Each structure stands twice: as structure tokens, then as C-alpha cells.
Coordinates of C-alpha atoms in Angstrom, one line a residue:
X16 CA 0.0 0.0 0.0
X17 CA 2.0 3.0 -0.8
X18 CA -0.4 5.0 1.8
X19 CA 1.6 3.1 4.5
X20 CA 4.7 3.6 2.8
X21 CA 4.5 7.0 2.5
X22 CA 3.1 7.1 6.8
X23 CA 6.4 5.3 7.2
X24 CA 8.5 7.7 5.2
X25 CA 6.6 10.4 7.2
X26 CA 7.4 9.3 10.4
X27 CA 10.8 9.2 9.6
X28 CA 11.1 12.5 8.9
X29 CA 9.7 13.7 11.8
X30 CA 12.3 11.3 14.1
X31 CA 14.9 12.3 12.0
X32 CA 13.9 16.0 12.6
X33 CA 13.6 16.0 16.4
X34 CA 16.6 13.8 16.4
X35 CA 18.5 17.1 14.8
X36 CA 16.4 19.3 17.2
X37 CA 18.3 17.8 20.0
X38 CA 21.4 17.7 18.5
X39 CA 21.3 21.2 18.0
X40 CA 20.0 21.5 21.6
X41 CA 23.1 19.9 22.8
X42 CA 25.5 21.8 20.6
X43 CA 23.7 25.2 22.2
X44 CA 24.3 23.4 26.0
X45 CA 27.3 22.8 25.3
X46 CA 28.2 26.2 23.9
X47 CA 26.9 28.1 26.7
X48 CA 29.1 25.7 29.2
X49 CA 32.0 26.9 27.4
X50 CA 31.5 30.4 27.2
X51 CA 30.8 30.5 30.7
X52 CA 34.1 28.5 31.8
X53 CA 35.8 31.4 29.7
X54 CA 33.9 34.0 31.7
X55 CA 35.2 32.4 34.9
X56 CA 38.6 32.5 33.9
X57 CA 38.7 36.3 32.7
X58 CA 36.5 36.9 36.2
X59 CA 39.0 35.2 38.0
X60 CA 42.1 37.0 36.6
X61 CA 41.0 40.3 37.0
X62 CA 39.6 39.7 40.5
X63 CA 43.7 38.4 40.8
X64 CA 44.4 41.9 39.1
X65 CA 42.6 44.0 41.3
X66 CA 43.5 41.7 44.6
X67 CA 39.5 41.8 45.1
X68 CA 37.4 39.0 45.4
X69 CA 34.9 40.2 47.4
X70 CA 32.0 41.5 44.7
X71 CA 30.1 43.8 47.9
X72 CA 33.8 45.8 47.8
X73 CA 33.2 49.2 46.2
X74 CA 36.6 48.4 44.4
X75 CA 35.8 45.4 42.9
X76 CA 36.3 46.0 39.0
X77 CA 33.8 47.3 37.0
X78 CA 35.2 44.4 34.3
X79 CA 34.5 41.4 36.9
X80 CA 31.0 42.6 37.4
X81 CA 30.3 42.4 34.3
X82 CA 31.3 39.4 33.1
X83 CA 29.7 37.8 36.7
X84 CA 26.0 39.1 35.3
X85 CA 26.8 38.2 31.6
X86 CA 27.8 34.2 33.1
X87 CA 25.2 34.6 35.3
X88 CA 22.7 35.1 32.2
X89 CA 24.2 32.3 29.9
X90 CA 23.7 29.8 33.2
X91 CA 20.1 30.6 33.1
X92 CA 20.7 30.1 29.5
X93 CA 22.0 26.7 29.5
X94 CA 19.0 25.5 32.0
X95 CA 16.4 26.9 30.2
X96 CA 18.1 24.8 27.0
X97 CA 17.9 21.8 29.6
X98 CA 14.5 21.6 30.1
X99 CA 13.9 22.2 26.5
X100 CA 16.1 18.9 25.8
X101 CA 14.3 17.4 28.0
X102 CA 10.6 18.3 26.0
X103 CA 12.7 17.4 22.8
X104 CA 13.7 13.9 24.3
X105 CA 10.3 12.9 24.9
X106 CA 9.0 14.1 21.2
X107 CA 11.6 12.3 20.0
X108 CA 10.6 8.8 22.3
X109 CA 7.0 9.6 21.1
X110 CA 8.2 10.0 16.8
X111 CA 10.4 7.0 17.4
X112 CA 7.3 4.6 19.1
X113 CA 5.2 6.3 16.3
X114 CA 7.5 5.4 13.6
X115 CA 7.9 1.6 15.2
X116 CA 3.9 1.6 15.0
X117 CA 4.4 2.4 11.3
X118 CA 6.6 0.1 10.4
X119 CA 4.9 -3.0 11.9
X120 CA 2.2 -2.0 9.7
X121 CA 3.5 -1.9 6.6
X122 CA 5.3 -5.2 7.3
X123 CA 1.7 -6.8 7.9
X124 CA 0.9 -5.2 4.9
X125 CA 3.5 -6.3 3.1
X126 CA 2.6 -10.1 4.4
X127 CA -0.1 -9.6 3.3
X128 CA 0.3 -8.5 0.2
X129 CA 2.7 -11.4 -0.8
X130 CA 0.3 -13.9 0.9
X131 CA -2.3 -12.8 -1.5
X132 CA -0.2 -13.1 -4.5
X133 CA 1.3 -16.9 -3.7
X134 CA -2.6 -18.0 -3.7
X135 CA -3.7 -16.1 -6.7
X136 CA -0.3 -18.1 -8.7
X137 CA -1.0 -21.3 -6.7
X138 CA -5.4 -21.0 -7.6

């Protein structure tokens, strides 16, 4: 039945599709991660710099601040991103049992099919 053939191709498209979502999820996660270690390390030298760690002094540089809020920001980030993995994981769990559902159905189809071309040769 090309109807279920084309269902099938379908659902493989959209598993293929969130399977890319996530990827591209996890590339953004995993951006975000590093840009923040980077942050850390500038904060931590100028903090070394200014011989201030404590971010309440008034002389704590302008610099550190900064780059504290703009980690801070790309943490909240990188959660947010988590929790939208985490949505994407289950679409893709729901397009892959969709997909399985498919494919068992064009295989009974394709039984079928076969089944009822053996006893038209054999009648």
C-alpha cells in the first residue's frame, strides 16, 4: 500500500527532525558551558588583578561585574536549554514509538500482500 509507505517515510522524517532538534539542543548546551568557563577565567584574573574578590567591595572592578552578570545570564541560559532537551527527548521517544507503529504496519501489509499473491499463482 503505498499509503503506509509514505506514513512510514513520514514518520521518519519527523524522528529524523527532532533527532536534529536535540542535536542542535546539545551543541547550544554545550556552547553556553564553554562560554561560561571562559567568563570564569577572565572573572578570575582580573579579581587576581585588582587583589579583590569580594563582589560587595566598592573596588571590585567594573570588568569582573560584568562578566559575573553576563555568566550569570548564559547559566540561566543553559537551563532553560535543559529543560527544552528534556521536551525534545520525549517528542523524539513519542516519533520513534510512532514510527515503530508504522513500520509494523507496513510489514503486515507487506505479508499480506505477498500472501495474496502466492494464492492467486498457486489457484
Amino acid at each position: 500500500m503505498k499509503a503506509r509507505e509514505n506514513l512510514v517515510r513520514l514518520k521518519q522524517f519527523q524522528v529524523n527532525e527532532k533527532r536534529r532538534q536535540l542535536l542542535q539542543l546539545d551543541m547550544m548546551i554545550a556552547e553556553f558551558e564553554r562560554m561560561a568557563n571562559e567568563l570564569d577565567v577572565q572573572i578570575a584574573a582580573e579579581e587576581k588583578k585588582a587583589g579583590i574578590t569580594d563582589v560587595n567591595h566598592f573596588a571590585y572592578p567594573t570588568f569582573a561585574k560584568a562578566a559575573r552578570q553576563r555568566r550569570d545570564n548564559l547559566l540561566n541560559s543553559q537551563a532553560d536549554l535543559a529543560e527544552q532537551r528534556a521536551i525534545a527527548e520525549a517528542a523524539l521517544a513519542e516519533a520513534e514509538l510512532e514510527l515503530s507503529k508504522a513500520e509494523m504496519l507496513e510489514t503486515r501489509d507487506a505479508k499480506a500482500r505477498e500472501g495474496d499473491g502466492s494464492r492467486a499463482m498457486t489457484g
